[in-house]
Tab-separated table of N, CA and C in Angstrom:
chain	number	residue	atom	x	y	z
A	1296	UNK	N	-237.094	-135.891	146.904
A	1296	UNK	CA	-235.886	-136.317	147.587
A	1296	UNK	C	-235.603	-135.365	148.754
A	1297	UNK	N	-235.960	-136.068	149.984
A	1297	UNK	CA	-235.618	-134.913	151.284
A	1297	UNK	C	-233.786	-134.980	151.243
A	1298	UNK	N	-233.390	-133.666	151.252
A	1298	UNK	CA	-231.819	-133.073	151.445
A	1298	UNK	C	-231.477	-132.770	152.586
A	1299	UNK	N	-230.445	-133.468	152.861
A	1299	UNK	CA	-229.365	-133.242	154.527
A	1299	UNK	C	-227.927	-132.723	153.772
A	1300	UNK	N	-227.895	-131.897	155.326
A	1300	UNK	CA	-227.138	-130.935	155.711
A	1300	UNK	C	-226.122	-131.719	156.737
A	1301	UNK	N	-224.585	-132.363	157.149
A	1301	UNK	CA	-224.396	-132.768	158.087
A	1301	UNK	C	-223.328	-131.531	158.301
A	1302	UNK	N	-223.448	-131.801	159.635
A	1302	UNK	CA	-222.182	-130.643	160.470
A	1302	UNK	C	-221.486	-131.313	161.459
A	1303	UNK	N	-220.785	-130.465	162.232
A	1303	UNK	CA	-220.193	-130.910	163.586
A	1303	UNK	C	-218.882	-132.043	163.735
A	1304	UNK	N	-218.250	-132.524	162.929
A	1304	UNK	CA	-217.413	-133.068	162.689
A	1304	UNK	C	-216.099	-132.246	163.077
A	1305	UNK	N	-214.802	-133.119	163.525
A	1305	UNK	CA	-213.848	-132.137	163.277
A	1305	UNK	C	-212.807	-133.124	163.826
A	1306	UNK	N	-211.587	-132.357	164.613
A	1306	UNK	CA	-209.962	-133.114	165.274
A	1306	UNK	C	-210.422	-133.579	166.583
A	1307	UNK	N	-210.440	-134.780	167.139
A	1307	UNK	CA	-210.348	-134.719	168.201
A	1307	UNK	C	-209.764	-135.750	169.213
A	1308	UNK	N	-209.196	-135.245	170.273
A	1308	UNK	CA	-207.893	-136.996	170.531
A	1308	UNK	C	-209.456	-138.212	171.229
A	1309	UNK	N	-208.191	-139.116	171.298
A	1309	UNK	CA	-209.165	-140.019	171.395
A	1309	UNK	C	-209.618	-140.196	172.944
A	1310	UNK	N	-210.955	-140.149	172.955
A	1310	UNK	CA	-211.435	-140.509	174.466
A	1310	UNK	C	-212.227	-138.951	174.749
A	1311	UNK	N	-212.258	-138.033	173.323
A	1311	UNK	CA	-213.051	-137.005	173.115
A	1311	UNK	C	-214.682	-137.251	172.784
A	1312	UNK	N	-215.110	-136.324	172.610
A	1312	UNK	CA	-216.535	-136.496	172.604
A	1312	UNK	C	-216.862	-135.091	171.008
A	1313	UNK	N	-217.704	-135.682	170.131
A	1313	UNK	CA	-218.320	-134.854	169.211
A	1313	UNK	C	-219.751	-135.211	169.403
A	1314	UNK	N	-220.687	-133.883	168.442
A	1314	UNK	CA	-221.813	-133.810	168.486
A	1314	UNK	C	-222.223	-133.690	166.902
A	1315	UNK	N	-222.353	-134.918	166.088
A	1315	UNK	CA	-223.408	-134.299	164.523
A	1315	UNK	C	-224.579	-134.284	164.800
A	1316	UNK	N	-224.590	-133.171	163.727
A	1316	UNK	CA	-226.246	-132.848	163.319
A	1316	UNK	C	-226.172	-133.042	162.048
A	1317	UNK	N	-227.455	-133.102	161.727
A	1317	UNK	CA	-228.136	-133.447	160.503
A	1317	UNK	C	-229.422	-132.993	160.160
A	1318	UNK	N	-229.689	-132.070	159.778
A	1318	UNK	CA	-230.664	-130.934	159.021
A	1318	UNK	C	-231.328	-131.452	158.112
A	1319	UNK	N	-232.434	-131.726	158.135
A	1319	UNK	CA	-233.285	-132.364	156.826
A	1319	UNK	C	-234.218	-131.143	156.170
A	1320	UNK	N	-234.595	-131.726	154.271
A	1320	UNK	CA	-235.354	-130.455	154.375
A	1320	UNK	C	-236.801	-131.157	154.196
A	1321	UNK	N	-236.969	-131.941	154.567
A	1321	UNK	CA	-238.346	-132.808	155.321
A	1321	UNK	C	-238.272	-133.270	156.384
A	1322	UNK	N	-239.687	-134.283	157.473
A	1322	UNK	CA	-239.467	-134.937	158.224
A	1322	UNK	C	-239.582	-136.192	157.864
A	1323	UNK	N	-239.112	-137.119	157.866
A	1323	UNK	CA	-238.699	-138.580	158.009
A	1323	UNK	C	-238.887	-139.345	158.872
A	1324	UNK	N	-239.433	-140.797	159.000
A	1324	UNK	CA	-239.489	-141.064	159.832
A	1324	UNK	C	-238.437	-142.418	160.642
A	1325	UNK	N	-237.453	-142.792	159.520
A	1325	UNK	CA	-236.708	-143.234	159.726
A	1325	UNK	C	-235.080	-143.044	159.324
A	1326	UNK	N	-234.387	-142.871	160.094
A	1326	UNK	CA	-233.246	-141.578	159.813
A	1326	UNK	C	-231.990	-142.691	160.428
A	1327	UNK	N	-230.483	-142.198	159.907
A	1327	UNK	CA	-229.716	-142.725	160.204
A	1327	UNK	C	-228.001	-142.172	160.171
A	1328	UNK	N	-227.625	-142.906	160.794
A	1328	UNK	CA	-225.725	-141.544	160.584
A	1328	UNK	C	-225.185	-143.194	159.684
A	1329	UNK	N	-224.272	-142.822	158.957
A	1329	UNK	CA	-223.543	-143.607	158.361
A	1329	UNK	C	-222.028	-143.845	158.414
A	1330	UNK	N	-220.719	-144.263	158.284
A	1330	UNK	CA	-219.348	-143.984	157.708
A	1330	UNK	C	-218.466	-144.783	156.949
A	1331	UNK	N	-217.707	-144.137	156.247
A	1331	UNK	CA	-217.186	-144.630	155.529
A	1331	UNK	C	-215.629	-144.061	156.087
A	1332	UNK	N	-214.580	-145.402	156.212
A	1332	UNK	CA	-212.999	-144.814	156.527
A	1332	UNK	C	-212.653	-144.797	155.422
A	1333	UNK	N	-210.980	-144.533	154.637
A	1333	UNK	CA	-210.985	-144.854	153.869
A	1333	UNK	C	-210.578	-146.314	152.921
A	1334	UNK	N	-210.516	-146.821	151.947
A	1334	UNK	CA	-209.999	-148.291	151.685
A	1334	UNK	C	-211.425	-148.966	152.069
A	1335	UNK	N	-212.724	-148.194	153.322
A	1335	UNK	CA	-213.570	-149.401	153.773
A	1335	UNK	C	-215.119	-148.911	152.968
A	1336	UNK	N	-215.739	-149.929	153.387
A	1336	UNK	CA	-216.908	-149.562	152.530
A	1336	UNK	C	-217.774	-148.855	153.416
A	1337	UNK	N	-218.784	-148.367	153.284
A	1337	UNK	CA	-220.218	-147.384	154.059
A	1337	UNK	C	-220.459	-148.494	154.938
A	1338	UNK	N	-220.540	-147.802	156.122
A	1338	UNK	CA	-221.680	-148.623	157.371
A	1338	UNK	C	-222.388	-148.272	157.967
A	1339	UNK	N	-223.315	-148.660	158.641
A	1339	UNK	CA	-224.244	-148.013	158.603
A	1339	UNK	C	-223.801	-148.338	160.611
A	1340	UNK	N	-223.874	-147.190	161.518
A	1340	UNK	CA	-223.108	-146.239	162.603
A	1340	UNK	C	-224.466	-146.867	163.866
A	1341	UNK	N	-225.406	-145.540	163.317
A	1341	UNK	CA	-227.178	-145.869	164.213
A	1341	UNK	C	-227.989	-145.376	163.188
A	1342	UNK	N	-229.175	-146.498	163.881
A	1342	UNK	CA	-230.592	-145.577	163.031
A	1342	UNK	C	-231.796	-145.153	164.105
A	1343	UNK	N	-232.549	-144.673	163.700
A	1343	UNK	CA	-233.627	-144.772	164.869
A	1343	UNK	C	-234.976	-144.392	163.992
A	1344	UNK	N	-235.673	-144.844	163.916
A	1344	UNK	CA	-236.817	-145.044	163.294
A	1344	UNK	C	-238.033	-144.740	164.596
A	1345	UNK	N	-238.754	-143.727	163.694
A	1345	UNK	CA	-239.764	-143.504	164.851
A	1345	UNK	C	-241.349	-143.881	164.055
A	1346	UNK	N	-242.326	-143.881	165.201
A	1346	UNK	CA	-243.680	-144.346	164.853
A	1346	UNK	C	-244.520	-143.391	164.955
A	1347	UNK	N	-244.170	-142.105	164.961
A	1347	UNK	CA	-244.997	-140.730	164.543
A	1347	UNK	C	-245.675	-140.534	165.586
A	1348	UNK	N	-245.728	-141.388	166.271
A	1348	UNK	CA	-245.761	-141.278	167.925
A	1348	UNK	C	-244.850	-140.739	168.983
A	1349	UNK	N	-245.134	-141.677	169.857
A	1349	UNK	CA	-243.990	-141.834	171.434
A	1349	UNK	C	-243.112	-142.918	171.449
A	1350	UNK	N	-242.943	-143.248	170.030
A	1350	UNK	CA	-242.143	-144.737	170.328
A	1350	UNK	C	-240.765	-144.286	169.174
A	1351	UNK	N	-239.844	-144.215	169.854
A	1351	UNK	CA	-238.639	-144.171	168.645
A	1351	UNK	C	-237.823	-146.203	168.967
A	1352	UNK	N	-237.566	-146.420	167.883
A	1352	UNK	CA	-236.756	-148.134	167.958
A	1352	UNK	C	-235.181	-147.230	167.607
A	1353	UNK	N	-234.224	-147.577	167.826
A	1353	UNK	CA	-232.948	-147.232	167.511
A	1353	UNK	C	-231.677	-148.479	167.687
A	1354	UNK	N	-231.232	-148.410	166.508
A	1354	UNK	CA	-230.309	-149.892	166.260
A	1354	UNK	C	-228.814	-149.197	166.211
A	1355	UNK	N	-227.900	-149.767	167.017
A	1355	UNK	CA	-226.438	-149.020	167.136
A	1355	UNK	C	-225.990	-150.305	166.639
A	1356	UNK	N	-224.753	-149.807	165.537
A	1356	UNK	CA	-223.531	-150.760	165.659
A	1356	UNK	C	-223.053	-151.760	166.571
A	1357	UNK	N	-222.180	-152.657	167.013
A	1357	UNK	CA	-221.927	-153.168	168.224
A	1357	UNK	C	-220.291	-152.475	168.482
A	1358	UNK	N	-219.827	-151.837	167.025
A	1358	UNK	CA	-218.780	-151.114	167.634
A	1358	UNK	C	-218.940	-149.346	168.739
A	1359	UNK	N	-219.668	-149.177	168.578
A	1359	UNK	CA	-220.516	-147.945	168.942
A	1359	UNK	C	-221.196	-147.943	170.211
A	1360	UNK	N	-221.380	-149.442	170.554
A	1360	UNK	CA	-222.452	-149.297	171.683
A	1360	UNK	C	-222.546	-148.915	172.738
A	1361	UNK	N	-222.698	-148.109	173.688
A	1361	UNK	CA	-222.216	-147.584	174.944
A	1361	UNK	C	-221.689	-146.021	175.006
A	1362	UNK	N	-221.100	-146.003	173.505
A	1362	UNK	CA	-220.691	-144.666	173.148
A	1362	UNK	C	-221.370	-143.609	172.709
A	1363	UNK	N	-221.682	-144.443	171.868
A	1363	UNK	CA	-222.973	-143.079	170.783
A	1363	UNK	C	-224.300	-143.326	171.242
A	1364	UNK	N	-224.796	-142.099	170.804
A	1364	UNK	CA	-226.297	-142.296	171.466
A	1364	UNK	C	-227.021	-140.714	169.937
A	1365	UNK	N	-228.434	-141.741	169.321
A	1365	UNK	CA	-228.945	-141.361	168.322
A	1365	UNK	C	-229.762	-140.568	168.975
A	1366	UNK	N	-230.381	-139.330	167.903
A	1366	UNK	CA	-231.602	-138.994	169.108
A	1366	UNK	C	-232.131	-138.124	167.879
A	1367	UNK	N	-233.354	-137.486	167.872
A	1367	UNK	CA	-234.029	-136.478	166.775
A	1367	UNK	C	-234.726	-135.394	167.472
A	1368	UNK	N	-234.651	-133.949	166.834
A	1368	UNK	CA	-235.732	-133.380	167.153
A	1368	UNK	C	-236.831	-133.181	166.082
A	1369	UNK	N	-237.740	-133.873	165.891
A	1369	UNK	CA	-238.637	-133.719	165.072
A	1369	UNK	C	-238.991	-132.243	164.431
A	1370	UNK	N	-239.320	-131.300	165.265
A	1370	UNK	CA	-240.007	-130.019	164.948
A	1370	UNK	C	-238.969	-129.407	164.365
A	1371	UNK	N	-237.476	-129.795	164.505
A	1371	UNK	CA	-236.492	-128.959	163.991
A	1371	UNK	C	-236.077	-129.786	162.652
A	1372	UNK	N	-236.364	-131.127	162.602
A	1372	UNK	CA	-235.885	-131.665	161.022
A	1372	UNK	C	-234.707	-131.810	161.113
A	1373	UNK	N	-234.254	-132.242	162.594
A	1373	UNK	CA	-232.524	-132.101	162.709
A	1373	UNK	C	-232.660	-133.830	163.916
A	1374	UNK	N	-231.521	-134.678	162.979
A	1374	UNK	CA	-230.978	-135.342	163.489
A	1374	UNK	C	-229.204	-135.456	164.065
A	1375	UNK	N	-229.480	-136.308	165.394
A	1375	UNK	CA	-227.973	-135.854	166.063
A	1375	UNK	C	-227.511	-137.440	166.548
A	1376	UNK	N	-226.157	-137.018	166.594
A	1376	UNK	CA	-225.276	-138.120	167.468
A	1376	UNK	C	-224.264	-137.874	168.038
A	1377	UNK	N	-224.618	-137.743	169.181
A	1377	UNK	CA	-223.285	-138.147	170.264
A	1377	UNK	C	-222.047	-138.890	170.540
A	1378	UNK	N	-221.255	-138.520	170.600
A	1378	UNK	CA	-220.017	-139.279	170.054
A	1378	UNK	C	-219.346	-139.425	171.293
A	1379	UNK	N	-219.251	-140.357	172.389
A	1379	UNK	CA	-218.252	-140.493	173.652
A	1379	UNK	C	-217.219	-141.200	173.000
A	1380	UNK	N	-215.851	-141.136	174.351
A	1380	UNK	CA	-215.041	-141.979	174.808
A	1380	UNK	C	-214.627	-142.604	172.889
A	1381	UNK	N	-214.199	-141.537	172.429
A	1381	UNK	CA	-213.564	-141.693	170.610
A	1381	UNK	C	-212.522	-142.237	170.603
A	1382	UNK	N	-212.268	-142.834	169.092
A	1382	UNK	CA	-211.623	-144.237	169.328
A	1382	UNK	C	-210.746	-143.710	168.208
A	1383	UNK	N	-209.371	-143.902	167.304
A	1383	UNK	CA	-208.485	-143.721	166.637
A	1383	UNK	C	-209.478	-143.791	165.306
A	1384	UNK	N	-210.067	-145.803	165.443
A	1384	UNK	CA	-211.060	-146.101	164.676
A	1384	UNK	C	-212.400	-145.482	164.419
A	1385	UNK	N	-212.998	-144.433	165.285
A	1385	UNK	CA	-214.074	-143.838	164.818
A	1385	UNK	C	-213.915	-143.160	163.532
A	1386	UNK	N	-212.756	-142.797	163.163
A	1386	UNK	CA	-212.000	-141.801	162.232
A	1386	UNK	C	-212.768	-142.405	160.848
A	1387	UNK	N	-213.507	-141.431	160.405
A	1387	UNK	CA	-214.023	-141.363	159.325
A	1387	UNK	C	-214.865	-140.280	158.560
A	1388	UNK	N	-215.391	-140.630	157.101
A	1388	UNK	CA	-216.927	-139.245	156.798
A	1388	UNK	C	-217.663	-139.542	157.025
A	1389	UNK	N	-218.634	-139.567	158.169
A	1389	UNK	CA	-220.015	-139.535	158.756
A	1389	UNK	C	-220.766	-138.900	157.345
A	1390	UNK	N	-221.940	-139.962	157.315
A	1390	UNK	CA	-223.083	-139.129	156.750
A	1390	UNK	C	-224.204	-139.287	157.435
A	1391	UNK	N	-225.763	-138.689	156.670
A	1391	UNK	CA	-226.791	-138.869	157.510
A	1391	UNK	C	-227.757	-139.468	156.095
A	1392	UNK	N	-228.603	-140.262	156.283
A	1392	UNK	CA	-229.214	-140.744	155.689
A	1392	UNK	C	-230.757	-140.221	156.310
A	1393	UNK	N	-231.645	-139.991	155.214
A	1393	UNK	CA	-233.135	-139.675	156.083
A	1393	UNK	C	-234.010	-140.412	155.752
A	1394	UNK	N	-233.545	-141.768	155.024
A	1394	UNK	CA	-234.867	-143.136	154.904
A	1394	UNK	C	-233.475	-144.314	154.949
A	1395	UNK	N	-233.831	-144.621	156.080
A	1395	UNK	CA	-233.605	-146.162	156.334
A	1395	UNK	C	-234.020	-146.845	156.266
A	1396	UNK	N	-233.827	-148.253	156.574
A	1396	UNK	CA	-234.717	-149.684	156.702
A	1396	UNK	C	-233.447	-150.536	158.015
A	1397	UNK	N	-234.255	-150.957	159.018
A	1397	UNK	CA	-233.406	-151.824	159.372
A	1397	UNK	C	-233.530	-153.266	158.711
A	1398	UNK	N	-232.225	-154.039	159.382
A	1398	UNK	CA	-231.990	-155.410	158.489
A	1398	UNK	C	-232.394	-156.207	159.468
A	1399	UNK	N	-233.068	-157.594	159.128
A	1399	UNK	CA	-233.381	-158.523	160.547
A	1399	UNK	C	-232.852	-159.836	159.857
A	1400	UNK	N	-232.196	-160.352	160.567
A	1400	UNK	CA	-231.593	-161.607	160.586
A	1400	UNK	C	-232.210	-163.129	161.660
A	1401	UNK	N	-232.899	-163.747	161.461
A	1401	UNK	CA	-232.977	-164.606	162.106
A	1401	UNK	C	-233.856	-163.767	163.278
A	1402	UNK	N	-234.974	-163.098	163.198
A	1402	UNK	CA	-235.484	-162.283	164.311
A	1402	UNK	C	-234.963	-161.261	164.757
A	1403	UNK	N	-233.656	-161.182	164.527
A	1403	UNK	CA	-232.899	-160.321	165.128
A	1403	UNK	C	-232.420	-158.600	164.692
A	1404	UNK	N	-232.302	-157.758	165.047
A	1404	UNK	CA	-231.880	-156.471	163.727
A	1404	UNK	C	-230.337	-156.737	163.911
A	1405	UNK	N	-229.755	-156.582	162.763
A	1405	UNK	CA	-228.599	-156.661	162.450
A	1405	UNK	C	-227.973	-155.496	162.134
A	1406	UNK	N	-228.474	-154.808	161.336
A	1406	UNK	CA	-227.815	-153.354	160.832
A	1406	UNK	C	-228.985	-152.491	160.532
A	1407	UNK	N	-228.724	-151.436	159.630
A	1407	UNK	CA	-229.512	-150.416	158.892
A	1407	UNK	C	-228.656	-150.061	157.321
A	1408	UNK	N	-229.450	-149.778	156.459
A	1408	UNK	CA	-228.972	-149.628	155.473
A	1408	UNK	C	-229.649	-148.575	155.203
A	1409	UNK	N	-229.337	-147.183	153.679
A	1409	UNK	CA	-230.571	-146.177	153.509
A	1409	UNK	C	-230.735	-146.713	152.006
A	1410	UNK	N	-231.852	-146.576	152.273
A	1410	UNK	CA	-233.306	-146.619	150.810
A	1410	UNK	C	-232.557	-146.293	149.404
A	1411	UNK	N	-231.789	-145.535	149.644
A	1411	UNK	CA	-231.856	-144.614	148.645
A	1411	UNK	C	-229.952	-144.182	148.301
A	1412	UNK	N	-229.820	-143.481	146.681
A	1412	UNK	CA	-228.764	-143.700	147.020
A	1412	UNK	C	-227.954	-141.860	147.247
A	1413	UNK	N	-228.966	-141.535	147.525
A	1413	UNK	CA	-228.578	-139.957	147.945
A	1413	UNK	C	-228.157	-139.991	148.988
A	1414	UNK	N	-226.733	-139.299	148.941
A	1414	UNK	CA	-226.078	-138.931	150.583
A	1414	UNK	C	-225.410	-137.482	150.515
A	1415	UNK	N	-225.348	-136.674	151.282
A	1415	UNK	CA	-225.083	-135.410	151.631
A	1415	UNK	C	-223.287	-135.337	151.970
A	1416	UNK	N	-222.719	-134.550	151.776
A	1416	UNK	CA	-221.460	-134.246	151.425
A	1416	UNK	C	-221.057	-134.499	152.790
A	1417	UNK	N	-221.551	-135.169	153.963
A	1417	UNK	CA	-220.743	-135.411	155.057
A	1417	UNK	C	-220.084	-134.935	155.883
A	1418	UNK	N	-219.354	-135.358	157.209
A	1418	UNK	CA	-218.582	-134.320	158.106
A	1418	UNK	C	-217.652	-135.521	158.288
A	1419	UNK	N	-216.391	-134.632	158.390
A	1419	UNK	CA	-215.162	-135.462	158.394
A	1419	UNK	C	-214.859	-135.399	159.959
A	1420	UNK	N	-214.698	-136.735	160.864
A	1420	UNK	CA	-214.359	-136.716	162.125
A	1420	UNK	C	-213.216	-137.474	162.046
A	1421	UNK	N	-212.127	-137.474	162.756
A	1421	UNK	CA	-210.920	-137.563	162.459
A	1421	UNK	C	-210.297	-137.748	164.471
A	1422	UNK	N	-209.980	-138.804	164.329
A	1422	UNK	CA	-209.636	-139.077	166.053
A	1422	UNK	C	-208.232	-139.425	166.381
A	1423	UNK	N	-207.456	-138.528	167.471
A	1423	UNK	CA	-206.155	-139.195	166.844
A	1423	UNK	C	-205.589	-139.353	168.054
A	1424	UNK	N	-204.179	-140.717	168.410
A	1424	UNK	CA	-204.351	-141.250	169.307
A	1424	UNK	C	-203.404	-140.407	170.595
């Protein structure tokens, strides 16, 4: 079972910008941020799945899109996300997942879900208006 570490979470008004990381203690090749508000269930944020190559695929939310931006450094075992232009609603516990699957609907990717049901104690981001 590869173990994450998430950080970087914290207060910030809205139309702020955060940075998580996510520390794995393997490499993975398909990785993902997650959240949960409270009252709502886990969703799955971005994923980005790479081909051990030069090719990373990365699937964003459609609430997210434009804002966040997924990205990995492989050699470091650390996944990140960028957080623009924050919304009241971003307000939640981010996690990081380090085996995903995306979902395809009709040809299409729809979401990401993780494999597995291990999740790491999270970073609380909290946006306020």
């Amino acid at each position: 079972q590869v173990q994450v570490v998430e950080s970087g979470g914290g207060l910030v008004q809205a139309g702020g910008s955060l940075r998580l990381s996510c520390t794995t203690s393997g490499l993975t090749y398909a990785m993902g941020w997650f959240r949960q508000a409270p009252g709502k269930e886990r969703e799955g944020v971005s994923c980005i799945i790479w081909d051990g190559g030069s090719t990373y695929t990365a699937y964003y939310a459609d609430s997210v899109k434009g804002r966040f931006t997924i990205s990995r450094d492989n050699a470091k075992n650390t996944l990140y996300l960028q957080m623009n232009s924050l919304k009241p609603e971003d307000t939640a516990m981010y996690y990081c997942a380090a085996d995903v699957r995306l979902t395809v609907v009709a040809g299409s990717v729809s979401g990401c879900q993780s494999t597995s049901n291990y999740w790491g104690q999270g970073t609380q981001v909290t946006v306020s208006s």
